[in-house]
Amino acid sequence: HKLRVVSSDLRVTCAEPAARVAQAEGDFTTAVAQNRTLVASLEEDGDNGSDSWVAATYGLATALGMSTDYRSALDVDRRILAVLKTQGLKDTSTYFAIASLGCAVLRSGGQPEASVEFVASTIADARGGGADIDVPYFLVGCRDLSRIAAGEVSADLEASLKKNAQSIASSGM
């Protein structure tokens, strides 16, 4: 029997593309496993909070959400947001993108009201200390979809949807 030792660099190098392929093929169990390997390797190397760690951990949260393990996806998503918050990055596009995953996971998991509250809390955190930030269209859109899923019908919701559609159109999307 040969002893096979796979370096952490090789494990990381292979795990990320393997996770992407598995996810693209609808094999979310493998995607989750590969993403867990990737995140664990980065954490073993002390890369907690690095851009690579954020990207890998976001990949894990996404794979968990696509596998319908919404609770785990939300836990991982909240963990990333907490790390970014401690780094002072609570008003960045990365923070909002990760928050939009939490919004979608809550809505997909049957909790649209909690999703709306999650986005409200994210925006309040970003504006803490009086910061005047523009909330990106994708986070507003996620919140509005959750409002619809919660059964809301209002002039405010309609106005928000129209404003968001105009923002998307003017951005060239």
Short mmCIF file of C-alpha atoms in Angstrom, two decimals:
data_model
loop_
_atom_site.label_atom_id
_atom_site.label_comp_id
_atom_site.label_asym_id
_atom_site.label_seq_id
_atom_site.Cartn_x
_atom_site.Cartn_y
_atom_site.Cartn_z
CA HIS A 1 0.00 0.00 0.00
CA LYS A 2 1.25 3.42 -0.94
CA LEU A 3 0.79 6.34 1.41
CA ARG A 4 -0.78 9.18 -0.52
CA VAL A 5 -0.49 12.62 0.92
CA VAL A 6 -2.28 15.42 -0.89
CA SER A 7 -0.93 18.85 -0.12
CA SER A 8 -3.36 21.50 1.07
CA ASP A 9 -2.43 23.60 -1.99
CA LEU A 10 -3.43 20.79 -4.33
CA ARG A 11 -6.62 20.14 -2.36
CA VAL A 12 -7.56 23.82 -2.63
CA THR A 13 -6.61 23.97 -6.30
CA CYS A 14 -8.83 21.00 -7.12
CA ALA A 15 -11.74 21.60 -4.75
CA GLU A 16 -12.90 24.90 -6.19
CA PRO A 17 -13.30 23.77 -9.83
CA ALA A 18 -14.68 20.41 -8.71
CA ALA A 19 -17.34 22.24 -6.69
CA ARG A 20 -18.25 24.43 -9.66
CA VAL A 21 -18.58 21.47 -12.01
CA ALA A 22 -20.64 19.49 -9.51
CA GLN A 23 -22.93 22.46 -8.88
CA ALA A 24 -23.37 23.08 -12.62
CA GLU A 25 -24.34 19.43 -13.02
CA GLY A 26 -26.86 19.66 -10.18
CA ASP A 27 -24.79 17.48 -7.83
CA PHE A 28 -25.14 19.71 -4.79
CA THR A 29 -23.97 17.05 -2.32
CA THR A 30 -20.58 16.93 -4.05
CA ALA A 31 -20.52 20.72 -4.43
CA VAL A 32 -21.10 21.15 -0.70
CA ALA A 33 -18.43 18.56 0.15
CA GLN A 34 -15.86 20.17 -2.16
CA ASN A 35 -16.65 23.66 -0.84
CA ARG A 36 -16.31 22.39 2.74
CA THR A 37 -12.88 20.97 1.83
CA LEU A 38 -11.86 24.28 0.32
CA VAL A 39 -13.04 26.36 3.30
CA ALA A 40 -11.45 23.97 5.81
CA SER A 41 -8.12 24.11 3.95
CA LEU A 42 -8.15 27.89 3.91
CA GLU A 43 -9.01 28.02 7.61
CA GLU A 44 -6.26 25.53 8.44
CA ASP A 45 -3.84 27.85 6.64
CA GLY A 46 -5.10 30.81 8.68
CA ASP A 47 -6.85 32.52 5.79
CA ASN A 48 -10.01 33.30 7.76
CA GLY A 49 -11.43 36.56 6.50
CA SER A 50 -9.24 36.81 3.39
CA ASP A 51 -10.80 37.49 -0.01
CA SER A 52 -10.19 33.83 -0.90
CA TRP A 53 -11.93 32.69 2.29
CA VAL A 54 -14.91 34.98 1.64
CA ALA A 55 -15.25 33.69 -1.92
CA ALA A 56 -14.92 30.04 -0.87
CA THR A 57 -17.29 30.39 2.06
CA TYR A 58 -19.81 32.20 -0.14
CA GLY A 59 -19.50 29.26 -2.56
CA LEU A 60 -20.28 26.93 0.32
CA ALA A 61 -23.31 28.98 1.39
CA THR A 62 -24.56 29.05 -2.20
CA ALA A 63 -24.15 25.28 -2.63
CA LEU A 64 -25.93 24.68 0.67
CA GLY A 65 -28.80 26.91 -0.44
CA MET A 66 -29.06 25.16 -3.80
CA SER A 67 -29.12 21.82 -1.99
CA THR A 68 -32.10 23.18 0.02
CA ASP A 69 -30.16 23.08 3.31
CA TYR A 70 -31.39 26.58 4.02
CA ARG A 71 -30.56 26.59 7.72
CA SER A 72 -26.90 25.72 7.11
CA ALA A 73 -26.72 28.14 4.19
CA LEU A 74 -28.02 30.94 6.39
CA ASP A 75 -25.59 30.05 9.20
CA VAL A 76 -22.65 30.20 6.80
CA ASP A 77 -23.95 33.41 5.22
CA ARG A 78 -24.27 35.06 8.64
CA ARG A 79 -20.74 33.93 9.52
CA ILE A 80 -19.35 35.67 6.43
CA LEU A 81 -21.33 38.83 7.19
CA ALA A 82 -20.01 38.86 10.77
CA VAL A 83 -16.41 38.59 9.53
CA LEU A 84 -16.92 41.39 7.01
CA LYS A 85 -18.57 43.54 9.66
CA THR A 86 -15.57 43.16 12.00
CA GLN A 87 -13.36 44.21 9.07
CA GLY A 88 -15.40 47.40 8.65
CA LEU A 89 -16.85 46.27 5.33
CA LYS A 90 -20.56 46.43 6.19
CA ASP A 91 -21.31 49.01 3.50
CA THR A 92 -19.59 47.36 0.53
CA SER A 93 -20.97 45.67 -2.55
CA THR A 94 -19.49 42.37 -1.33
CA TYR A 95 -21.38 42.68 1.96
CA PHE A 96 -24.62 43.43 0.14
CA ALA A 97 -24.13 40.54 -2.31
CA ILE A 98 -23.63 38.13 0.57
CA ALA A 99 -26.64 39.60 2.35
CA SER A 100 -28.73 39.06 -0.78
CA LEU A 101 -27.93 35.35 -0.53
CA GLY A 102 -29.23 35.37 3.06
CA CYS A 103 -32.35 37.14 1.84
CA ALA A 104 -32.93 34.55 -0.89
CA VAL A 105 -32.22 31.61 1.43
CA LEU A 106 -34.77 32.82 3.97
CA ARG A 107 -37.40 33.37 1.27
CA SER A 108 -36.68 29.99 -0.36
CA GLY A 109 -36.88 28.36 3.04
CA GLY A 110 -40.43 29.64 3.49
CA GLN A 111 -39.65 32.65 5.68
CA PRO A 112 -40.32 35.72 3.50
CA GLU A 113 -41.10 37.97 6.48
CA ALA A 114 -37.77 37.02 8.11
CA SER A 115 -36.11 37.72 4.76
CA VAL A 116 -37.53 41.26 4.70
CA GLU A 117 -36.37 41.79 8.30
CA PHE A 118 -32.91 40.41 7.43
CA VAL A 119 -32.53 42.98 4.64
CA ALA A 120 -33.80 45.79 6.89
CA SER A 121 -31.22 44.82 9.50
CA THR A 122 -28.46 44.65 6.87
CA ILE A 123 -29.33 48.14 5.62
CA ALA A 124 -29.53 49.50 9.18
CA ASP A 125 -26.09 48.03 9.94
CA ALA A 126 -24.64 49.56 6.78
CA ARG A 127 -26.09 52.96 7.62
CA GLY A 128 -24.98 52.76 11.27
CA GLY A 129 -23.04 55.82 12.30
CA GLY A 130 -24.98 57.99 9.88
CA ALA A 131 -23.51 56.64 6.64
CA ASP A 132 -25.63 57.60 3.64
CA ILE A 133 -25.38 54.60 1.34
CA ASP A 134 -27.22 53.60 -1.78
CA VAL A 135 -28.60 50.11 -1.36
CA PRO A 136 -27.83 48.07 -4.49
CA TYR A 137 -30.69 47.08 -6.76
CA PHE A 138 -30.08 43.35 -6.22
CA LEU A 139 -30.61 43.61 -2.46
CA VAL A 140 -33.68 45.83 -2.89
CA GLY A 141 -34.98 43.39 -5.50
CA CYS A 142 -34.49 40.44 -3.19
CA ARG A 143 -36.31 42.25 -0.41
CA ASP A 144 -39.17 43.16 -2.73
CA LEU A 145 -39.52 39.55 -3.94
CA SER A 146 -39.76 38.54 -0.28
CA ARG A 147 -42.41 41.17 0.31
CA ILE A 148 -44.40 39.71 -2.59
CA ALA A 149 -43.89 36.16 -1.26
CA ALA A 150 -45.17 37.35 2.11
CA GLY A 151 -48.39 38.45 0.40
CA GLU A 152 -47.80 42.20 0.53
CA VAL A 153 -49.66 44.34 -1.96
CA SER A 154 -49.03 48.06 -1.55
CA ALA A 155 -48.31 51.27 -3.41
CA ASP A 156 -44.93 51.42 -1.63
CA LEU A 157 -43.98 47.98 -2.95
CA GLU A 158 -45.09 48.91 -6.46
CA ALA A 159 -43.06 52.14 -6.30
CA SER A 160 -40.01 50.23 -5.08
CA LEU A 161 -40.31 47.70 -7.91
CA LYS A 162 -40.60 50.48 -10.50
CA LYS A 163 -37.64 52.40 -9.05
CA ASN A 164 -35.56 49.24 -8.99
CA ALA A 165 -36.48 48.41 -12.59
CA GLN A 166 -35.36 51.91 -13.62
CA SER A 167 -32.08 51.47 -11.74
CA ILE A 168 -31.45 48.17 -13.48
CA ALA A 169 -32.28 49.60 -16.89
CA SER A 170 -30.04 52.65 -16.41
CA SER A 171 -27.15 50.41 -15.31
CA GLY A 172 -27.32 48.62 -18.65
CA MET A 173 -28.50 45.28 -17.28
#
